[in-house]
Coordinates of C-alpha atoms in Angstrom, one line a residue:
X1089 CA 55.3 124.3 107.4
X1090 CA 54.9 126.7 110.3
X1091 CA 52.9 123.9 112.0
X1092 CA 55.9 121.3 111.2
X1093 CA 58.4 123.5 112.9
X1094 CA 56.4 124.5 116.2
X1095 CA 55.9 120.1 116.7
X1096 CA 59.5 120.0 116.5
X1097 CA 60.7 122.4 118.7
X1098 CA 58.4 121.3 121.2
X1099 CA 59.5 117.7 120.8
X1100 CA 63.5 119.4 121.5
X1101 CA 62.1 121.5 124.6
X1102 CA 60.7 117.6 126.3
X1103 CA 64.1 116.3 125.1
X1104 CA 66.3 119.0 127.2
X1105 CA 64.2 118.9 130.1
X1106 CA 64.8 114.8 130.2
X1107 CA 68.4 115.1 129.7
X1108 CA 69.0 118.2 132.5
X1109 CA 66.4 116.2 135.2
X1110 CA 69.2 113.3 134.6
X1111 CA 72.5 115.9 134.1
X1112 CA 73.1 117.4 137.5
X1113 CA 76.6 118.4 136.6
X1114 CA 77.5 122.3 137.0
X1115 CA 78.8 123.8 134.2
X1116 CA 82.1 125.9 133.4
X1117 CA 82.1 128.9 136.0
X1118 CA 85.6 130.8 135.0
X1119 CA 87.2 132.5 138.6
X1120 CA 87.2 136.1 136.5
X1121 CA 91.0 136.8 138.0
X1122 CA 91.9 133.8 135.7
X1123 CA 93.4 134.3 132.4
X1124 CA 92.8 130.9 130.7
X1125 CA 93.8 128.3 128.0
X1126 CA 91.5 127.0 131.0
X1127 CA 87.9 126.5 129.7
X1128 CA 88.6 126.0 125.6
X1129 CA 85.9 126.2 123.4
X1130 CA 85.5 122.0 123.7
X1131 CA 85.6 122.0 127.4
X1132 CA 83.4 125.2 127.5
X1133 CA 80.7 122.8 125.7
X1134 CA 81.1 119.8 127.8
X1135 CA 80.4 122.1 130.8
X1136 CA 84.4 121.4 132.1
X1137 CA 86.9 123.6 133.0
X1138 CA 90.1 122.1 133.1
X1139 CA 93.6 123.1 132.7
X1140 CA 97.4 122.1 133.2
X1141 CA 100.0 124.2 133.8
X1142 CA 103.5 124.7 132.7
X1143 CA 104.9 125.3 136.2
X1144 CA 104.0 121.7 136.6
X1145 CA 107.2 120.9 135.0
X1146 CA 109.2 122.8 138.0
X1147 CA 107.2 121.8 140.6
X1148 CA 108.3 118.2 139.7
X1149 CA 112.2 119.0 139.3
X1150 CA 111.9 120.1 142.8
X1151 CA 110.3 117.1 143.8
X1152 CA 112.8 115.2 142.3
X1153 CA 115.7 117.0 142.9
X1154 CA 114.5 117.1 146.9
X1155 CA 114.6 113.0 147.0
X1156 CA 117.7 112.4 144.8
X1157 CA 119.4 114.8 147.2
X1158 CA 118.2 113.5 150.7
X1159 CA 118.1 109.9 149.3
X1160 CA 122.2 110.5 148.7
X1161 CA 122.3 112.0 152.3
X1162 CA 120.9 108.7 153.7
X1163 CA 123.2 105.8 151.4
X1164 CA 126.3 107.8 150.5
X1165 CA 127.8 106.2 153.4
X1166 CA 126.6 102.4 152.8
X1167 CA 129.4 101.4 150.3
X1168 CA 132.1 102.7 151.8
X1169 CA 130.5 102.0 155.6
X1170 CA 134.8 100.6 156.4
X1171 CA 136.3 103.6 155.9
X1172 CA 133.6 105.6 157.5
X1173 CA 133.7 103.6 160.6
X1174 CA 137.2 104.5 160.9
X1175 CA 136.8 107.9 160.3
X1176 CA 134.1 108.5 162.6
X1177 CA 136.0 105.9 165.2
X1178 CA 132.6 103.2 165.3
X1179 CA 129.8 101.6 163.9
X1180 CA 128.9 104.8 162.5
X1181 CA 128.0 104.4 159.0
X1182 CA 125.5 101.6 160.4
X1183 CA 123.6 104.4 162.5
X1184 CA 123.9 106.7 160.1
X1185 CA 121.5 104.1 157.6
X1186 CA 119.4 103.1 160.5
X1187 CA 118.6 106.5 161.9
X1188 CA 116.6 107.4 158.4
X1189 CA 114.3 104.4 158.9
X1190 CA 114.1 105.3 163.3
X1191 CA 113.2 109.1 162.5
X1192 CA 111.1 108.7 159.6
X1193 CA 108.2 106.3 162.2
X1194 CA 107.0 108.8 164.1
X1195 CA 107.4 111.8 162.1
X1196 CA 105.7 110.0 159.5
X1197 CA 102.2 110.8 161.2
X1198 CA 102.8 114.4 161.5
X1199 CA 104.1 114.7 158.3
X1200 CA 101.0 113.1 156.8
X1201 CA 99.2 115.1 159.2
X1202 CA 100.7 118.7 158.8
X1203 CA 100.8 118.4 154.6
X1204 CA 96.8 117.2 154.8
X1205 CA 96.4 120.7 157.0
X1206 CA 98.5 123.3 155.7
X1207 CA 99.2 122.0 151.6
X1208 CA 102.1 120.7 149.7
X1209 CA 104.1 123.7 149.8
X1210 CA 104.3 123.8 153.4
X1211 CA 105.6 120.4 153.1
X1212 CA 107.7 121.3 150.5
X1213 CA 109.5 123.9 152.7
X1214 CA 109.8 121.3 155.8
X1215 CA 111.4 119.0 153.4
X1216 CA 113.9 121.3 151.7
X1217 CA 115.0 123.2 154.6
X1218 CA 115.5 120.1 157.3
X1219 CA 117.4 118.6 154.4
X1220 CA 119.6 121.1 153.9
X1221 CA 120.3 122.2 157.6
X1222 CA 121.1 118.9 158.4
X1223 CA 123.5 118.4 155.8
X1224 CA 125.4 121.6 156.9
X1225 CA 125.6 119.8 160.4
X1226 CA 126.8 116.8 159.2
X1227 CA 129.6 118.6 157.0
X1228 CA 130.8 121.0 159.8
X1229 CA 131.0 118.1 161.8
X1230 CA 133.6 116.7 159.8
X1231 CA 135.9 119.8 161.5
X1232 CA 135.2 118.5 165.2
X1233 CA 137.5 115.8 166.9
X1234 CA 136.2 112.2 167.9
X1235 CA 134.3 111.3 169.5
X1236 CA 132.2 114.5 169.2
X1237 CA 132.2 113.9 165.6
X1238 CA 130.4 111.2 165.1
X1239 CA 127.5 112.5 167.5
X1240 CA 127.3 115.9 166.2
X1241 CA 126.6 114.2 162.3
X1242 CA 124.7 111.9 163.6
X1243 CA 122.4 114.7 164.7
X1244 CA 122.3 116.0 161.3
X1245 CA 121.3 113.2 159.9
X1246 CA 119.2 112.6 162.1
X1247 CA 117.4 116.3 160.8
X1248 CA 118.1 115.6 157.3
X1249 CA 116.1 112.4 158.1
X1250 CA 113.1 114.4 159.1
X1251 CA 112.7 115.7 155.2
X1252 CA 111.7 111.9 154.2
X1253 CA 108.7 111.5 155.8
X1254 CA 107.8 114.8 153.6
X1255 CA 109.0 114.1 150.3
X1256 CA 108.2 110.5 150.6
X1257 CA 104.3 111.4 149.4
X1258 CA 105.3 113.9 147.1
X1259 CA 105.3 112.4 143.8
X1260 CA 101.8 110.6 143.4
X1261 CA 100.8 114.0 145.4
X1262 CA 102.1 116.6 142.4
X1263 CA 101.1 113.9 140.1
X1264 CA 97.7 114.1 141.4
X1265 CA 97.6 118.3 141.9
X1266 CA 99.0 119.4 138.7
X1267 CA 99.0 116.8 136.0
X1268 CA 96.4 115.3 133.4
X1269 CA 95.2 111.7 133.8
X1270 CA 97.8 110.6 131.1
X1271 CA 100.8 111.8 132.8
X1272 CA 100.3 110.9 135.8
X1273 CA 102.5 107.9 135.7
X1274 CA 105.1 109.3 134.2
X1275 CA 105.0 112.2 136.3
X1276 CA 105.4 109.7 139.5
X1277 CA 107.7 108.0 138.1
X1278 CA 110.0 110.7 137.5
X1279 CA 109.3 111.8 141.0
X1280 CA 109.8 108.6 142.4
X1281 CA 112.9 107.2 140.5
X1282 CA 114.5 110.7 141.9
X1283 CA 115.3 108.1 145.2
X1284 CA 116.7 105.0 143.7
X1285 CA 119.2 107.5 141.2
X1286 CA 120.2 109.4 144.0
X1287 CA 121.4 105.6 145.4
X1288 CA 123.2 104.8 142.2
X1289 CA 124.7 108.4 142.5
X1290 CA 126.1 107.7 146.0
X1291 CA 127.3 103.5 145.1
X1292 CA 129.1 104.9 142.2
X1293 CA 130.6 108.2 143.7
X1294 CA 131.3 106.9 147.4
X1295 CA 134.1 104.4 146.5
X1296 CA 135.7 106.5 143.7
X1297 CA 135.6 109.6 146.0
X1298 CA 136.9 108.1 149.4
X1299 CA 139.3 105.9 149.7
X1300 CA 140.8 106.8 152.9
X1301 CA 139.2 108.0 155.7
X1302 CA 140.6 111.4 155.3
X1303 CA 138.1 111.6 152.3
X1304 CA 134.9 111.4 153.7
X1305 CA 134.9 115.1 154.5
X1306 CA 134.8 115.2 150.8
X1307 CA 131.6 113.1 150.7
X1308 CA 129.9 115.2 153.4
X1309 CA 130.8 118.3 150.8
X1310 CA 129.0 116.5 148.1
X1311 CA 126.0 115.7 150.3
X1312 CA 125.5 119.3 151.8
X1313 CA 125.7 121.7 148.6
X1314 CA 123.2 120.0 146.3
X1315 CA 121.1 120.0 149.5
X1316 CA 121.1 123.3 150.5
X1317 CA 121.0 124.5 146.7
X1318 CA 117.4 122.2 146.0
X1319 CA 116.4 124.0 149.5
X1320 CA 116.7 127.6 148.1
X1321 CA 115.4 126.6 144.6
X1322 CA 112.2 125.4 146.2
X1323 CA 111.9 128.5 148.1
X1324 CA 111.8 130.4 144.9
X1325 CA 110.1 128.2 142.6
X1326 CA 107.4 126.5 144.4
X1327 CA 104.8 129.5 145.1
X1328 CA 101.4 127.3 146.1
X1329 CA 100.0 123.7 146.4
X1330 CA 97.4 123.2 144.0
X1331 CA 96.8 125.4 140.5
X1332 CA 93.8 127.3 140.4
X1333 CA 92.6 125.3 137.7
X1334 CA 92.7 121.8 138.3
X1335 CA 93.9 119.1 135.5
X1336 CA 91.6 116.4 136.0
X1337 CA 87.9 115.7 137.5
X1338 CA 89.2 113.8 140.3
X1339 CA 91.9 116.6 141.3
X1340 CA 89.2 119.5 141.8
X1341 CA 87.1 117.0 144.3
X1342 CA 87.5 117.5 148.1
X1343 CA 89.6 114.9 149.1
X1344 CA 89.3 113.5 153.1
X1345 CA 91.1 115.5 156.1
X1346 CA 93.4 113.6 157.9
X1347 CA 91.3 111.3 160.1
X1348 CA 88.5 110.4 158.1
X1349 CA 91.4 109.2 155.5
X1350 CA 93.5 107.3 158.0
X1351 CA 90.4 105.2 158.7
X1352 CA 88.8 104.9 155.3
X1353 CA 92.6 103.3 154.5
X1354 CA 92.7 100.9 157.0
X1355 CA 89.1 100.2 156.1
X1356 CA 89.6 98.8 152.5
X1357 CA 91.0 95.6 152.3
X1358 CA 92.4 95.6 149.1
X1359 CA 94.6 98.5 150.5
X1360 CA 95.5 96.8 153.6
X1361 CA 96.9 94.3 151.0
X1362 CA 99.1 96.6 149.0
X1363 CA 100.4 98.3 151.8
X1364 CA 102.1 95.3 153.5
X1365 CA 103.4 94.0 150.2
X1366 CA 104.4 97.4 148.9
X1367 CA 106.0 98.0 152.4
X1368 CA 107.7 94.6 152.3
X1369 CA 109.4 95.5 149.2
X1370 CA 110.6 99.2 149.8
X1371 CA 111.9 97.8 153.0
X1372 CA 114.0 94.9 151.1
X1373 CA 115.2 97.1 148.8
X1374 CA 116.5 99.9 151.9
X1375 CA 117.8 96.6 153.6
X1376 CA 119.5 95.8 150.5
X1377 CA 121.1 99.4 149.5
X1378 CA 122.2 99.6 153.7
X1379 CA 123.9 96.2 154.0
X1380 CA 125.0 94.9 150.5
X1381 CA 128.7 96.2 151.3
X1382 CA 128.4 93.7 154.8
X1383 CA 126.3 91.1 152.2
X1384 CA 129.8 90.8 149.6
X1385 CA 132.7 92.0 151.3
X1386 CA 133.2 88.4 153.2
X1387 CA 133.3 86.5 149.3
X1388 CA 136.0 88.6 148.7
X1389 CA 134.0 91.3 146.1
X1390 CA 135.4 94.8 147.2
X1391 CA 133.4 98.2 147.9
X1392 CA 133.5 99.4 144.6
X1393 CA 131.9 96.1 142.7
X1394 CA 129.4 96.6 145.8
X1395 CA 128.5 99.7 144.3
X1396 CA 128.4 98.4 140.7
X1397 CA 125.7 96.5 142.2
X1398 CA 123.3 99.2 143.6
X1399 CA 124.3 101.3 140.6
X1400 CA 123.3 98.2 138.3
X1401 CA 119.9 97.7 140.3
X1402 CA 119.0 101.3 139.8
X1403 CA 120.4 101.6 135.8
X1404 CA 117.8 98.7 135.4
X1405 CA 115.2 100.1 138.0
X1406 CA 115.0 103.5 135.4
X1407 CA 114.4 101.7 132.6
X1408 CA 111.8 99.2 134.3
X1409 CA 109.8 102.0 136.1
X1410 CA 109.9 103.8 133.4
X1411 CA 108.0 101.2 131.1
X1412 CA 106.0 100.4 134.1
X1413 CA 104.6 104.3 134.1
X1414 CA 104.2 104.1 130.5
X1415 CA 102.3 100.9 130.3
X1416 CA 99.8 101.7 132.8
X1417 CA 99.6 105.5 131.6
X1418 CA 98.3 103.5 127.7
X1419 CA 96.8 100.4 129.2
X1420 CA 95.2 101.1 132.9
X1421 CA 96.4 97.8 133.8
X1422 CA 98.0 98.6 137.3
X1423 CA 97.4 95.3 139.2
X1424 CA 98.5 93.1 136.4
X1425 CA 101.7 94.8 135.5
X1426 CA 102.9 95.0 139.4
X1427 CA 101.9 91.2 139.7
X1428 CA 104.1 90.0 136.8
X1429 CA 106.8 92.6 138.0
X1430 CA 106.7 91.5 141.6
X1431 CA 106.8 87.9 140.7
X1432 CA 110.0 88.1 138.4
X1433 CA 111.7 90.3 140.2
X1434 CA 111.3 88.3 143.5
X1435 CA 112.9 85.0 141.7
X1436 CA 116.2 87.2 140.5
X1437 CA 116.4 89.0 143.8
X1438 CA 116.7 85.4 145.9
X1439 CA 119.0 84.4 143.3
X1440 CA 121.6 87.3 143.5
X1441 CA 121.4 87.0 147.6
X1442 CA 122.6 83.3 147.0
X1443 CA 125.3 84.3 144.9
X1444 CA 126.5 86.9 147.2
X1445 CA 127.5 83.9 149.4
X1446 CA 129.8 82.6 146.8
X1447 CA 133.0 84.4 145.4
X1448 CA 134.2 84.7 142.1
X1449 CA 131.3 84.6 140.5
X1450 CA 131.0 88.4 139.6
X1451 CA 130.2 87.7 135.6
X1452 CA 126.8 85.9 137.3
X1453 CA 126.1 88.7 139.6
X1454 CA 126.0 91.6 137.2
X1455 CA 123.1 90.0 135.1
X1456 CA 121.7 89.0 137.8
X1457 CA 121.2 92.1 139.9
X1458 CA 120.4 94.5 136.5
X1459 CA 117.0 92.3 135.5
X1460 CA 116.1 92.5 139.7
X1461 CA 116.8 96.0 139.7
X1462 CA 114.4 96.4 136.3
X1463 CA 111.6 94.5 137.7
X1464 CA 111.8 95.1 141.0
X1465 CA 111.8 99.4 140.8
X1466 CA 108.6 98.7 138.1
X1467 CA 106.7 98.1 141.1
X1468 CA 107.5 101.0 142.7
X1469 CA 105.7 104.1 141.2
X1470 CA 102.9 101.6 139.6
X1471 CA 102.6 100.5 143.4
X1472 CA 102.4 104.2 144.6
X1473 CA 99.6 104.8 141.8
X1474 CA 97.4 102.0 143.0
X1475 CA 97.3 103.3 146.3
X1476 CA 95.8 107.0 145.0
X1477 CA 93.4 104.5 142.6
X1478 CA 92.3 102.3 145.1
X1479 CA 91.6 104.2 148.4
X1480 CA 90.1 107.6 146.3
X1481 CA 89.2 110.2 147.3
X1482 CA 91.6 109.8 150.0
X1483 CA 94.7 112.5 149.7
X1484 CA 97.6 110.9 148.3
X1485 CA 99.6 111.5 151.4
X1486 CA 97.7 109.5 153.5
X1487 CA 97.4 106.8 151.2
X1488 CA 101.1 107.2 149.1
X1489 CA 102.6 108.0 153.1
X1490 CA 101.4 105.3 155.1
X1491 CA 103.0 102.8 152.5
X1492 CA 106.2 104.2 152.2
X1493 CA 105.8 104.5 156.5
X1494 CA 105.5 100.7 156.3
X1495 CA 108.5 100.5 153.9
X1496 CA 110.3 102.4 156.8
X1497 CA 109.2 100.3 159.5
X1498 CA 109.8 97.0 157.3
X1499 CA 113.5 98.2 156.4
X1500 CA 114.0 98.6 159.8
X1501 CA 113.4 95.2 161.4
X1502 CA 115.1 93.9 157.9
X1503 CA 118.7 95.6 159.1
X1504 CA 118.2 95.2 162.6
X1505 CA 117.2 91.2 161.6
X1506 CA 119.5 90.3 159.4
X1507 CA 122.2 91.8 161.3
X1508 CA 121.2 89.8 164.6
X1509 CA 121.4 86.9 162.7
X1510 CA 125.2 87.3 161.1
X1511 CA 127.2 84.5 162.5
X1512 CA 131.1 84.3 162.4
X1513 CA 132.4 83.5 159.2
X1514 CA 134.7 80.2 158.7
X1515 CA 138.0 79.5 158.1
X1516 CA 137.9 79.5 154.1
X1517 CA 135.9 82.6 154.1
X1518 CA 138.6 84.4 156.5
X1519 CA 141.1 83.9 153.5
X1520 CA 139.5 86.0 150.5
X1521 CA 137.5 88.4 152.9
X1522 CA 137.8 92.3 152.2
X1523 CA 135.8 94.1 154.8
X1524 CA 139.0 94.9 157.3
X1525 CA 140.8 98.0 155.9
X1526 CA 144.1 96.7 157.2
X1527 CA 145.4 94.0 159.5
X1528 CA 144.5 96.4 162.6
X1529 CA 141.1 97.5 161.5
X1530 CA 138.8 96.5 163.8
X1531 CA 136.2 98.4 163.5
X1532 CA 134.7 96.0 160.8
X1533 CA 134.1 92.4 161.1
X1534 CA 132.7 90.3 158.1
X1535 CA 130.1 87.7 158.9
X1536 CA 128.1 85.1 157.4
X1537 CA 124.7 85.8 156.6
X1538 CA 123.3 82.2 155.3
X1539 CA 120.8 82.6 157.8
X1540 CA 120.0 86.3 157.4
X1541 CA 119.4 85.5 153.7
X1542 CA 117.3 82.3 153.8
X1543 CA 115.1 84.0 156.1
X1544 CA 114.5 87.1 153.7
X1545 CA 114.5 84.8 151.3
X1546 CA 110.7 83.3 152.6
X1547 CA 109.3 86.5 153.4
X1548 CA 110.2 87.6 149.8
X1549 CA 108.4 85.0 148.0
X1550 CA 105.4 85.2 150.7
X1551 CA 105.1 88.5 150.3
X1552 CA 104.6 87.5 146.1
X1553 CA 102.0 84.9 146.7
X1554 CA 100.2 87.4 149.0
X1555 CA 99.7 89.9 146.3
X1556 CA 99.3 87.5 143.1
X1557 CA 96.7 85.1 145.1
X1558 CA 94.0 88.0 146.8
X1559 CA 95.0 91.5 145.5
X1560 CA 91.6 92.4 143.5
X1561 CA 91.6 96.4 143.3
X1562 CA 89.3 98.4 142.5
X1563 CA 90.1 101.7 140.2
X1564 CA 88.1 104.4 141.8
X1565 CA 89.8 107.1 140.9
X1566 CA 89.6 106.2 137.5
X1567 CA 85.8 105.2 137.6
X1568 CA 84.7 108.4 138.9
X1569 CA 86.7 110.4 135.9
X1570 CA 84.6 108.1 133.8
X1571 CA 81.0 109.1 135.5
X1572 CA 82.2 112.7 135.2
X1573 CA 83.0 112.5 131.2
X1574 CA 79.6 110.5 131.3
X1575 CA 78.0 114.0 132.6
X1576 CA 80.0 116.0 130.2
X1577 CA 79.1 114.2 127.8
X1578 CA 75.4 114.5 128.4
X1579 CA 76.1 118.5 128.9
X1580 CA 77.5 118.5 125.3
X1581 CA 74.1 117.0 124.3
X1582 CA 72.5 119.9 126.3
X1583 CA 74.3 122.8 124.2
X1584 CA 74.2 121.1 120.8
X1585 CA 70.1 120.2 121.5
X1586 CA 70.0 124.3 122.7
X1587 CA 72.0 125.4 119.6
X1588 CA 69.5 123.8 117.3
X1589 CA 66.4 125.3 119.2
X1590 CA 68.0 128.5 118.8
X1591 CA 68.3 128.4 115.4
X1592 CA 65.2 127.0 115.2
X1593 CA 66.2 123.3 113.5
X1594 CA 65.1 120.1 114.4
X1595 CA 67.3 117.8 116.6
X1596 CA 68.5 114.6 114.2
X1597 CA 67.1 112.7 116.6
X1598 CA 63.9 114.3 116.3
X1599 CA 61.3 112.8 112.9
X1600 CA 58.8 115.1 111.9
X1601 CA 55.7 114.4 109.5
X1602 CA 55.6 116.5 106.7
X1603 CA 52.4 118.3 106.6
X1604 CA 50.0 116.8 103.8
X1605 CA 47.7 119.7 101.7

């Protein structure tokens, strides 16, 4: 039997040298500073180490709590933009929406640029602390006499405006860093749904908090302390920008500097596809949350039903991002699930637009804008998790930034657009408007926007066909996990094939002949 045993071992040692010559993955190498649930006894075999974190959990509330808070800088003033006006003595609640979208263009490249360079706690800190400086500005403004006023909180803004460019990347970015393959898109969504509640914070907390324009010192309170708070809690909480350990194959892999990723982007059509669509819709939606007080006031529907609205478009925007995440988290089905979502959502968006046109129709509204705000917010963090799939390995904020920069730059010539095309409103419409505070308000004229809306109404549904006719993606972040489990899996073959030699079995894929006397 001595005989038997040598053929078979010698049949195992031809066996591992084929599978190494084919296996060049490294295996495990524990940084010796590391005390680790890291490298398990599993992931030690396959050769991986891998490992998520706790803090992960923090490091998200952060995130989030960063976007709620300087997404309610930028729309607390959009549904009560009358009384504002009058405060501030102008068109200033207008400027204070527009300067977000203005600021965040150029800034976006050096934000994209700087969190590449220097990590995502450095862009972290930028984004807390411009936040919450210039919502101290803004507040202490509210002190000064017109027409200083306005100007000085316009220059807040204007700094609180500079955090968006930061946080806009952040959630597919800590996604990315510091969470496993399967909760990655819940992870984003959390991060990204952050923004749209921080909307229906501001359309449901604006009207009932001023109603005169004595109160909106009050808002500028409730803007500035949750700022300034989330700036000091990242401060403390978020101590570096990637665990030691990463969660996933594709997270440990040197992503592209700066450059290299801006033109690999711009490179890959499929992306170039995304981008504008994506773009198109985070800039309707902005247009949407800045103007839909100026959309219903002149059918008679007052500031408070206009921020039922937004609030109703983000209630159903949590639920259908929500599913969205989970769906593609189970299924992997990204481009299919943002195609259906677009589509739908695009038909009940054009519809609600029409119906802001006509009054008394409020119990056709409501239904109306909830099932837009669920499918149009599911394409929002599946779209952001396409971008990191399809452009890979380039860093999530070049490839997550330059969409939500398009959004910015979209949203802008959507305002600035619709607003050039306002005409006068007629006679009958005069009657039941409700944008002029009082008979000697003019600071606030209502106008008709037929033509604002037809025109939205074609780049909507062009911007639909675009993506359901010729976006084709490929998942490449999610094919090279695949080839690396593929090489684990080969290095578990490795150990279990070395195991037996050791011991001095045959491998079960090895047949020996028994030895005949």
């Amino acid at each position: 039997m001595e005989d038997g045993r040598e053929i078979a071992t010698d049949k195992i040692d031809i066996q591992l040298k084929e599978i190494k010559s084919e296996n060049p993955y490294k295996p495990c190498e524990r940084e010796p500073s590391v005390k680790s649930n890291g490298c398990g006894k599993d992931e030690e075999e396959n050769g991986i180490q891998l490992r998520v974190y706790r803090r992960r959990w923090m490091i998200l509330l952060v995130v989030a709590l960063l976007n709620n808070t300087n997404t309610i800088s930028w729309i607390a003033y959009a549904s009560v933009s009358n009384i504002v006006n009058i405060f501030y003595e102008g068109d200033w609640a207008g400027y204070f929406s527009v300067v977000y979208m203005a600021v965040t263009i150029p800034v976006g490249f050096l934000a994209m640029w700087l969190s590449r360079k220097f990590g995502l706690r450095t862009a972290i800190l930028i984004a807390a602390w411009t936040n919450g400086i210039g919502g101290f500005i803004r507040f202490s403004a509210s002190f000064l006499a017109n027409p200083y006023r306005g100007y000085v909180a316009l220059s807040g803004q204007a700094i609180a405006a500079i955090a968006y460019p930061f946080i806009m990347f952040l959630p597919t970015k800590v996604a990315g860093a510091w969470f496993s393959e399967k909760e990655r898109g819940l992870a984003t969504t959390i991060g990204v749904m952050s923004n749209p509640l921080g909307v229906f914070m501001a359309s449901v907390i604006s009207p009932a908090m001023v109603t005169a324009p004595a109160h909106v010192v009050f808002l500028n309170a409730f803007t500035f302390v949750p700022s300034i708070a989330a700036a000091i809690l990242a401060t403390i909480v978020v101590k570096r920008s990637e665990p030691k350990i990463p969660p996933t194959f594709s997270a440990g892999v040197q992503q592209m500097d700066f450059a290299a990723g801006f033109a690999a982007c711009f490179k890959n059509v499929q992306y170039i596809i995304l981008l504008v669509v994506m773009g198109g819709g985070i800039g309707m939606f902005n247009c949407l949350y800045t103007v839909i007080s100026e959309l219903l006031c002149p059918s008679g529907y007052s500031n408070s039903f206009a921020g039922l609205c937004s609030a109703l478009m983000i209630v159903g925007g949590v639920f259908g991002a929500t599913a969205s995440g989970i769906i593609v988290d189970r299924t992997g089905r990204y481009a299919e699930t943002i195609k259906i979502a677009m589509a739908v959502a695009v038909i009940f968006g054009l519809t609600f637009l029409q119906l802001t046109l006509r009054p008394n129709l409020h119990w056709l509204i409501v239904p109306t804008v909830l099932l837009f705000g669920v499918l149009g917010l599911a394409t929002y963090p599946v779209g952001l998790q396409l971008s990191a799939e399809c452009t890979y390995p380039v860093s999530e904020e070049t490839s997550t930034g330059l969409i939500v920069l398009m959004g910015q730059i979209q949203s802008l010539f959507y305002v600035l657009t619709m607003r050039f095309l306002y005409r006068d409103i007629g006679q009958d419409r005069e009657k039941i408007q409700v944008c002029r505070v009082d008979d000697n308000d003019k600071a606030n004229k209502p106008s008709d926007a037929t033509v604002s809306i037809m025109v939205f109404s074609v780049i909507a549904a062009l911007l639909a066909l675009l993506l359901i006719g010729l976006f084709r993606p490929v998942y490449k972040r999610m094919e090279a996990e695949n080839a690396n489990r593929a090489k684990a899996d080969k290095d578990k073959e490795i150990a279990l094939a070395e195991k037996k030699l050791n011991a001095g079995l045959p491998n079960e894929n090895t047949t020996t002949t028994p030895l005949t006397a």
